[in-house]
mmCIF file of C-alpha atoms and ligand atoms in Angstrom:
data_model
loop_
_atom_site.group_PDB
_atom_site.id
_atom_site.type_symbol
_atom_site.label_atom_id
_atom_site.label_comp_id
_atom_site.label_asym_id
_atom_site.label_seq_id
_atom_site.Cartn_x
_atom_site.Cartn_y
_atom_site.Cartn_z
ATOM 1 C CA MET A 34 21.278 -3.992 -2.112
ATOM 2 C CA LEU A 35 22.172 -3.767 1.570
ATOM 3 C CA LYS A 36 24.217 -0.858 2.803
ATOM 4 C CA GLN A 37 26.304 -0.952 5.968
ATOM 5 C CA VAL A 38 25.647 2.020 8.262
ATOM 6 C CA ALA A 39 27.596 0.787 11.294
ATOM 7 C CA GLU A 40 29.474 -2.356 12.236
ATOM 8 C CA GLY A 41 26.999 -5.228 11.889
ATOM 9 C CA VAL A 42 24.083 -2.949 10.980
ATOM 10 C CA LEU A 43 22.794 -2.779 7.399
ATOM 11 C CA THR A 44 19.865 -1.031 5.772
ATOM 12 C CA HIS A 45 17.857 -1.149 2.603
ATOM 13 C CA GLU A 46 15.795 1.789 1.389
ATOM 14 C CA SER A 47 12.578 0.986 -0.459
ATOM 15 C CA GLU A 48 11.307 2.969 -3.418
ATOM 16 C CA PHE A 49 8.040 3.270 -1.517
ATOM 17 C CA LEU A 50 8.299 6.341 0.725
ATOM 18 C CA GLN A 51 12.010 5.744 1.271
ATOM 19 C CA SER A 52 11.135 3.104 3.843
ATOM 20 C CA ASN A 53 14.149 1.644 5.627
ATOM 21 C CA ALA A 54 14.517 -2.029 6.446
ATOM 22 C CA VAL A 55 17.217 -2.735 9.034
ATOM 23 C CA VAL A 56 19.380 -5.832 9.460
ATOM 24 C CA VAL A 57 21.383 -6.377 12.657
ATOM 25 C CA GLN A 58 24.040 -9.063 12.704
ATOM 26 C CA GLY A 59 23.770 -11.495 15.620
ATOM 27 C CA LYS A 60 25.760 -14.577 16.602
ATOM 28 C CA ALA A 61 23.751 -17.135 14.647
ATOM 29 C CA GLY A 62 21.789 -14.997 12.198
ATOM 30 C CA VAL A 63 20.213 -11.602 11.865
ATOM 31 C CA LEU A 64 17.506 -9.487 13.437
ATOM 32 C CA LEU A 65 15.289 -7.996 10.732
ATOM 33 C CA ILE A 66 13.435 -4.796 11.640
ATOM 34 C CA ASP A 67 10.556 -3.456 9.480
ATOM 35 C CA PRO A 68 11.475 -5.767 6.552
ATOM 36 C CA GLY A 69 10.328 -3.717 3.564
ATOM 37 C CA ILE A 70 7.381 -3.143 1.288
ATOM 38 C CA THR A 71 7.292 -4.923 -2.065
ATOM 39 C CA SER A 72 7.617 -8.633 -2.827
ATOM 40 C CA ASP A 73 10.568 -8.000 -5.112
ATOM 41 C CA GLU A 74 12.601 -6.004 -2.663
ATOM 42 C CA MET A 75 11.984 -8.402 0.210
ATOM 43 C CA ALA A 76 12.971 -11.336 -2.027
ATOM 44 C CA ALA A 77 16.121 -9.436 -3.034
ATOM 45 C CA LEU A 78 16.885 -8.816 0.634
ATOM 46 C CA ALA A 79 16.450 -12.548 1.302
ATOM 47 C CA ASN A 80 18.876 -13.240 -1.573
ATOM 48 C CA ASP A 81 21.421 -10.836 -0.125
ATOM 49 C CA LEU A 82 21.183 -12.470 3.278
ATOM 50 C CA HIS A 83 21.541 -15.896 1.685
ATOM 51 C CA ALA A 84 24.639 -14.726 -0.185
ATOM 52 C CA LEU A 85 26.100 -13.524 3.113
ATOM 53 C CA GLY A 86 25.388 -16.943 4.615
ATOM 54 C CA GLN A 87 22.879 -15.401 7.015
ATOM 55 C CA SER A 88 19.386 -16.347 7.995
ATOM 56 C CA VAL A 89 16.765 -14.343 9.838
ATOM 57 C CA VAL A 90 16.546 -15.492 13.451
ATOM 58 C CA VAL A 91 14.161 -12.818 14.715
ATOM 59 C CA GLY A 92 11.946 -10.075 13.313
ATOM 60 C CA PHE A 93 10.656 -6.861 14.876
ATOM 61 C CA SER A 94 8.058 -4.287 13.835
ATOM 62 C CA THR A 95 8.489 -0.808 15.276
ATOM 63 C CA HIS A 96 4.764 -0.008 15.225
ATOM 64 C CA PRO A 97 1.384 -1.229 14.012
ATOM 65 C CA HIS A 98 1.224 0.421 10.591
ATOM 66 C CA TRP A 99 1.050 -1.839 7.553
ATOM 67 C CA ASP A 100 4.295 -0.609 5.981
ATOM 68 C CA HIS A 101 6.237 -1.794 9.038
ATOM 69 C CA LEU A 102 4.532 -5.164 9.437
ATOM 70 C CA LEU A 103 5.218 -7.005 6.204
ATOM 71 C CA TRP A 104 7.101 -10.250 5.809
ATOM 72 C CA HIS A 105 8.230 -12.551 3.010
ATOM 73 C CA ALA A 106 8.056 -16.351 3.090
ATOM 74 C CA ARG A 107 11.756 -16.458 2.187
ATOM 75 C CA PHE A 108 12.651 -14.878 5.525
ATOM 76 C CA GLY A 109 11.449 -18.118 7.082
ATOM 77 C CA GLU A 110 9.561 -18.701 10.280
ATOM 78 C CA ALA A 111 11.610 -16.801 12.804
ATOM 79 C CA PRO A 112 9.661 -15.319 15.722
ATOM 80 C CA ARG A 113 8.422 -11.814 14.951
ATOM 81 C CA TYR A 114 7.910 -9.335 17.734
ATOM 82 C CA GLY A 115 6.560 -5.914 18.550
ATOM 83 C CA THR A 116 5.654 -4.242 21.820
ATOM 84 C CA ALA A 117 2.642 -5.648 23.652
ATOM 85 C CA ARG A 118 0.574 -2.602 22.646
ATOM 86 C CA CYS A 119 1.690 -2.858 19.035
ATOM 87 C CA ALA A 120 0.751 -6.541 18.821
ATOM 88 C CA ALA A 121 -2.650 -5.958 20.443
ATOM 89 C CA ASP A 122 -3.391 -3.116 18.053
ATOM 90 C CA ILE A 123 -2.568 -5.086 14.920
ATOM 91 C CA ARG A 124 -4.435 -8.138 16.211
ATOM 92 C CA ALA A 125 -7.558 -5.996 16.519
ATOM 93 C CA PHE A 126 -6.999 -4.587 13.037
ATOM 94 C CA LEU A 127 -6.582 -8.050 11.500
ATOM 95 C CA SER A 128 -9.760 -9.282 13.140
ATOM 96 C CA GLY A 129 -11.747 -6.887 10.950
ATOM 97 C CA ALA A 130 -13.300 -8.451 7.861
ATOM 98 C CA HIS A 131 -12.041 -5.896 5.344
ATOM 99 C CA TRP A 132 -8.512 -5.025 6.441
ATOM 100 C CA LYS A 133 -6.980 -6.011 3.104
ATOM 101 C CA ASP A 134 -9.295 -3.602 1.309
ATOM 102 C CA ASP A 135 -8.400 -0.861 3.781
ATOM 103 C CA ILE A 136 -4.706 -1.302 3.043
ATOM 104 C CA ALA A 137 -5.272 -1.656 -0.705
ATOM 105 C CA GLU A 138 -6.835 1.805 -0.702
ATOM 106 C CA GLU A 139 -3.571 3.278 0.517
ATOM 107 C CA LEU A 140 -1.374 1.438 -1.964
ATOM 108 C CA PRO A 141 -0.189 2.844 -5.249
ATOM 109 C CA PRO A 142 -1.358 0.382 -7.939
ATOM 110 C CA GLU A 143 2.101 -0.107 -9.431
ATOM 111 C CA ILE A 144 3.626 -1.872 -6.450
ATOM 112 C CA GLU A 145 3.034 -5.451 -5.405
ATOM 113 C CA VAL A 146 2.812 -5.854 -1.662
ATOM 114 C CA PRO A 147 2.343 -9.320 -0.151
ATOM 115 C CA LEU A 148 -0.284 -9.070 2.582
ATOM 116 C CA ASP A 149 -0.507 -12.750 3.597
ATOM 117 C CA LEU A 150 2.056 -12.577 6.378
ATOM 118 C CA LEU A 151 1.279 -9.020 7.433
ATOM 119 C CA GLY A 152 1.214 -8.362 11.161
ATOM 120 C CA LEU A 153 1.752 -11.901 12.416
ATOM 121 C CA ILE A 154 3.752 -10.715 15.380
ATOM 122 C CA THR A 155 3.931 -11.683 19.019
ATOM 123 C CA GLY A 156 3.779 -8.967 21.646
ATOM 124 C CA LEU A 157 6.735 -8.890 24.003
ATOM 125 C CA PRO A 158 5.799 -8.668 27.682
ATOM 126 C CA ALA A 159 4.963 -5.086 28.639
ATOM 127 C CA GLU A 160 8.001 -4.954 30.934
ATOM 128 C CA ALA A 161 10.446 -6.212 28.254
ATOM 129 C CA ARG A 162 13.363 -3.804 27.946
ATOM 130 C CA GLU A 163 15.198 -5.529 25.120
ATOM 131 C CA ILE A 164 14.629 -7.839 22.186
ATOM 132 C CA PRO A 165 15.203 -11.454 23.209
ATOM 133 C CA TRP A 166 17.894 -12.789 20.901
ATOM 134 C CA ASP A 167 21.497 -13.910 20.640
ATOM 135 C CA GLY A 168 23.119 -10.737 19.361
ATOM 136 C CA PRO A 169 24.074 -7.234 20.449
ATOM 137 C CA LYS A 170 21.703 -5.861 23.061
ATOM 138 C CA VAL A 171 18.806 -4.036 21.440
ATOM 139 C CA ARG A 172 17.060 -1.767 23.922
ATOM 140 C CA ILE A 173 13.365 -1.055 23.380
ATOM 141 C CA ILE A 174 12.447 2.599 23.905
ATOM 142 C CA GLU A 175 8.679 2.492 23.830
ATOM 143 C CA HIS A 176 6.635 5.659 23.669
ATOM 144 C CA GLN A 177 3.267 6.911 22.458
ATOM 145 C CA ALA A 178 3.924 9.315 19.653
ATOM 146 C CA HIS A 179 3.097 8.297 16.115
ATOM 147 C CA ALA A 180 1.200 5.093 16.804
ATOM 148 C CA VAL A 181 0.156 3.059 19.786
ATOM 149 C CA GLY A 182 3.017 0.875 21.074
ATOM 150 C CA HIS A 183 5.589 2.683 18.936
ATOM 151 C CA ALA A 184 9.157 1.607 19.718
ATOM 152 C CA ALA A 185 12.520 3.075 18.894
ATOM 153 C CA LEU A 186 15.382 0.621 19.244
ATOM 154 C CA LEU A 187 18.843 1.413 20.565
ATOM 155 C CA ILE A 188 21.604 -0.989 19.562
ATOM 156 C CA GLU A 189 23.881 0.103 22.359
ATOM 157 C CA GLU A 190 27.240 -1.396 21.375
ATOM 158 C CA ARG A 191 26.866 -0.162 17.820
ATOM 159 C CA ARG A 192 25.555 3.238 18.972
ATOM 160 C CA VAL A 193 22.742 3.002 16.445
ATOM 161 C CA LEU A 194 19.164 4.177 16.951
ATOM 162 C CA VAL A 195 16.357 2.716 14.859
ATOM 163 C CA ALA A 196 13.830 5.523 15.146
ATOM 164 C CA GLY A 197 10.647 4.050 13.664
ATOM 165 C CA ASP A 198 8.436 6.743 12.174
ATOM 166 C CA MET A 199 10.104 9.669 13.881
ATOM 167 C CA LEU A 200 13.043 11.915 12.918
ATOM 168 C CA SER A 201 12.403 11.674 9.182
ATOM 169 C CA ASP A 202 13.841 14.190 6.757
ATOM 170 C CA VAL A 203 11.096 13.483 4.212
ATOM 171 C CA LEU A 204 7.927 13.196 6.318
ATOM 172 C CA ILE A 205 6.541 15.592 8.911
ATOM 173 C CA PRO A 206 5.729 14.171 12.347
ATOM 174 C CA MET A 207 2.458 12.312 11.989
ATOM 175 C CA LEU A 208 0.616 12.297 15.261
ATOM 176 C CA ASP A 209 -1.612 9.623 16.687
ATOM 177 C CA VAL A 210 -4.621 11.924 16.825
ATOM 178 C CA SER A 211 -6.736 9.197 18.415
ATOM 179 C CA ALA A 212 -4.693 9.618 21.623
ATOM 180 C CA ALA A 213 -5.910 11.862 24.472
ATOM 181 C CA ASP A 214 -2.961 14.251 24.111
ATOM 182 C CA PRO A 215 -1.113 13.550 20.864
ATOM 183 C CA ILE A 216 0.967 16.728 21.060
ATOM 184 C CA GLU A 217 2.345 16.068 24.531
ATOM 185 C CA ASP A 218 2.886 12.386 23.633
ATOM 186 C CA TYR A 219 5.024 13.433 20.695
ATOM 187 C CA LEU A 220 7.015 16.002 22.642
ATOM 188 C CA ALA A 221 7.597 13.458 25.419
ATOM 189 C CA ALA A 222 8.853 10.914 22.874
ATOM 190 C CA LEU A 223 11.279 13.471 21.445
ATOM 191 C CA ARG A 224 12.568 14.189 24.962
ATOM 192 C CA LEU A 225 13.029 10.461 25.515
ATOM 193 C CA ILE A 226 15.161 10.188 22.382
ATOM 194 C CA GLU A 227 17.033 13.356 23.256
ATOM 195 C CA GLY A 228 17.862 11.731 26.578
ATOM 196 C CA VAL A 229 19.852 8.978 24.853
ATOM 197 C CA ALA A 230 21.250 11.145 22.045
ATOM 198 C CA ASP A 231 24.754 11.164 23.559
ATOM 199 C CA ASP A 232 24.884 7.390 23.060
ATOM 200 C CA ILE A 233 24.022 7.573 19.357
ATOM 201 C CA LYS A 234 26.362 7.861 16.395
ATOM 202 C CA VAL A 235 23.965 6.826 13.644
ATOM 203 C CA PHE A 236 20.185 6.860 13.467
ATOM 204 C CA ILE A 237 17.871 5.227 10.962
ATOM 205 C CA PRO A 238 14.410 6.745 10.497
ATOM 206 C CA GLY A 239 11.544 4.599 9.224
ATOM 207 C CA HIS A 240 11.436 6.774 6.092
ATOM 208 C CA GLY A 241 14.194 8.952 4.656
ATOM 209 C CA SER A 242 17.918 9.455 5.147
ATOM 210 C CA VAL A 243 20.112 7.825 7.718
ATOM 211 C CA GLY A 244 21.919 10.466 9.786
ATOM 212 C CA ASP A 245 24.794 11.038 12.213
ATOM 213 C CA ALA A 246 24.842 12.466 15.744
ATOM 214 C CA ASN A 247 24.644 16.098 14.600
ATOM 215 C CA GLN A 248 21.786 15.385 12.250
ATOM 216 C CA LEU A 249 20.013 13.583 15.075
ATOM 217 C CA ARG A 250 19.958 16.788 17.151
ATOM 218 C CA ALA A 251 18.819 18.799 14.156
ATOM 219 C CA ARG A 252 15.987 16.398 13.378
ATOM 220 C CA ILE A 253 14.815 16.339 16.984
ATOM 221 C CA GLU A 254 14.661 20.146 16.824
ATOM 222 C CA GLN A 255 12.884 20.105 13.474
ATOM 223 C CA ASP A 256 10.275 17.618 14.686
ATOM 224 C CA ARG A 257 9.796 19.570 17.910
ATOM 225 C CA ALA A 258 9.383 22.862 16.053
ATOM 226 C CA TYR A 259 6.720 21.331 13.820
ATOM 227 C CA VAL A 260 4.784 19.782 16.709
ATOM 228 C CA GLN A 261 4.941 22.996 18.755
ATOM 229 C CA ALA A 262 3.714 25.033 15.783
ATOM 230 C CA LEU A 263 0.868 22.578 15.366
ATOM 231 C CA ARG A 264 0.065 22.939 19.066
ATOM 232 C CA ASP A 265 0.177 26.715 19.050
ATOM 233 C CA GLY A 266 -2.028 27.032 15.993
ATOM 234 C CA GLY A 267 -1.520 30.389 14.329
ATOM 235 C CA ASP A 268 -1.461 30.893 10.594
ATOM 236 C CA GLY A 269 -0.036 27.748 9.134
ATOM 237 C CA GLY A 270 0.569 25.817 12.352
ATOM 238 C CA GLY A 271 3.751 24.293 10.947
ATOM 239 C CA SER A 272 3.038 24.755 7.256
ATOM 240 C CA ASP A 273 6.480 26.313 6.714
ATOM 241 C CA ASP A 274 8.166 22.988 7.483
ATOM 242 C CA PRO A 275 10.555 22.335 4.577
ATOM 243 C CA ARG A 276 9.533 18.683 4.375
ATOM 244 C CA LEU A 277 6.110 19.740 3.099
ATOM 245 C CA SER A 278 7.611 21.152 -0.072
ATOM 246 C CA ALA A 279 10.194 18.432 -0.773
ATOM 247 C CA PRO A 280 9.685 17.203 -4.349
ATOM 248 C CA LEU A 281 8.888 13.589 -3.552
ATOM 249 C CA ASN A 282 5.933 14.263 -1.256
ATOM 250 C CA LYS A 283 4.741 17.771 -2.033
ATOM 251 C CA ASP A 284 1.630 16.484 -3.809
ATOM 252 C CA TRP A 285 0.137 14.706 -0.822
ATOM 253 C CA LEU A 286 1.960 15.623 2.383
ATOM 254 C CA PRO A 287 0.441 19.132 2.734
ATOM 255 C CA GLY A 288 -2.957 17.412 2.783
ATOM 256 C CA VAL A 289 -1.849 15.320 5.757
ATOM 257 C CA HIS A 290 -0.573 18.445 7.479
ATOM 258 C CA GLU A 291 -3.865 20.245 6.889
ATOM 259 C CA TRP A 292 -5.812 17.310 8.260
ATOM 260 C CA GLN A 293 -3.626 17.151 11.401
ATOM 261 C CA ARG A 294 -4.032 20.879 11.883
ATOM 262 C CA GLN A 295 -7.807 20.525 11.824
ATOM 263 C CA GLN A 296 -7.777 17.551 14.175
ATOM 264 C CA ILE A 297 -5.602 19.374 16.700
ATOM 265 C CA ALA A 298 -7.712 22.530 16.408
ATOM 266 C CA LYS A 299 -10.832 20.465 17.114
ATOM 267 C CA LYS A 300 -9.224 18.928 20.175
ATOM 268 C CA ARG A 301 -8.171 22.387 21.368
ATOM 269 C CA GLU A 302 -11.754 23.643 21.090
ATOM 270 C CA HIS A 303 -12.992 20.614 22.911
ATOM 271 C CA ASP A 304 -10.366 20.416 25.678
ATOM 272 C CA GLY A 305 -9.332 24.042 26.012
ATOM 273 C CA PRO A 306 -5.807 25.369 25.471
ATOM 274 C CA PRO A 307 -2.843 23.177 26.492
ATOM 275 C CA ALA A 308 -1.839 23.509 30.131
HETATM 276 ZN ZN1 ZN B 67 3.828 4.685 10.693
#
């Protein structure tokens, strides 16, 4: 089920929202990033790794949303990391009494998602610049765009960017509207990624299609255009984004867009126009 996208970098795309799990080959095992969604697919991934003679030596979650925080017992007990902010956020979420019910509400009934090991990650020190492991250097590019403590990962020698929930061809940018300035946060994050774009040959979004260097530039532009339209308001405020009418998500994504539009409009009324 695993597909190689660069030397030593493999992905698996889930049926749920085209979520991408990423496997990076190290010296003594693999780094597993955002492992997947359903029990079956994670077990199949564990089988594939077993067949390759590989075990998971470290895990990483790009951000504190449930679909990036799952784990399967068959991956074993490797340390699992996220940024310090990511780990603190999920710790707070898991301390609530009803978090499983909250997640269940978001889940389509036909998929089986194991919640027992969800979010059991350790925060890396705030100053950590790379994932501690015995494998190719994986640089942490932390920013505040889609979720608190969101991290993109740059596997420098492979020239691969793991983008987390940005740069998707199937989902619009989803802003962290709880932040003080979600629009500027998102634009700043896009600039940060643009700043390393010359070093990237392949990028893997959290949801949707893997792309090459040209597609990376195009997706940065597409995300930026959407966020700017949202900022500037106007008629649809980004409602012409082609991702809103893509067949897979057209039944629910426009609702998310509408909600974001209202949230940003409310903030604009409250804070005044952007500087
Ligand atoms: Zn997310």
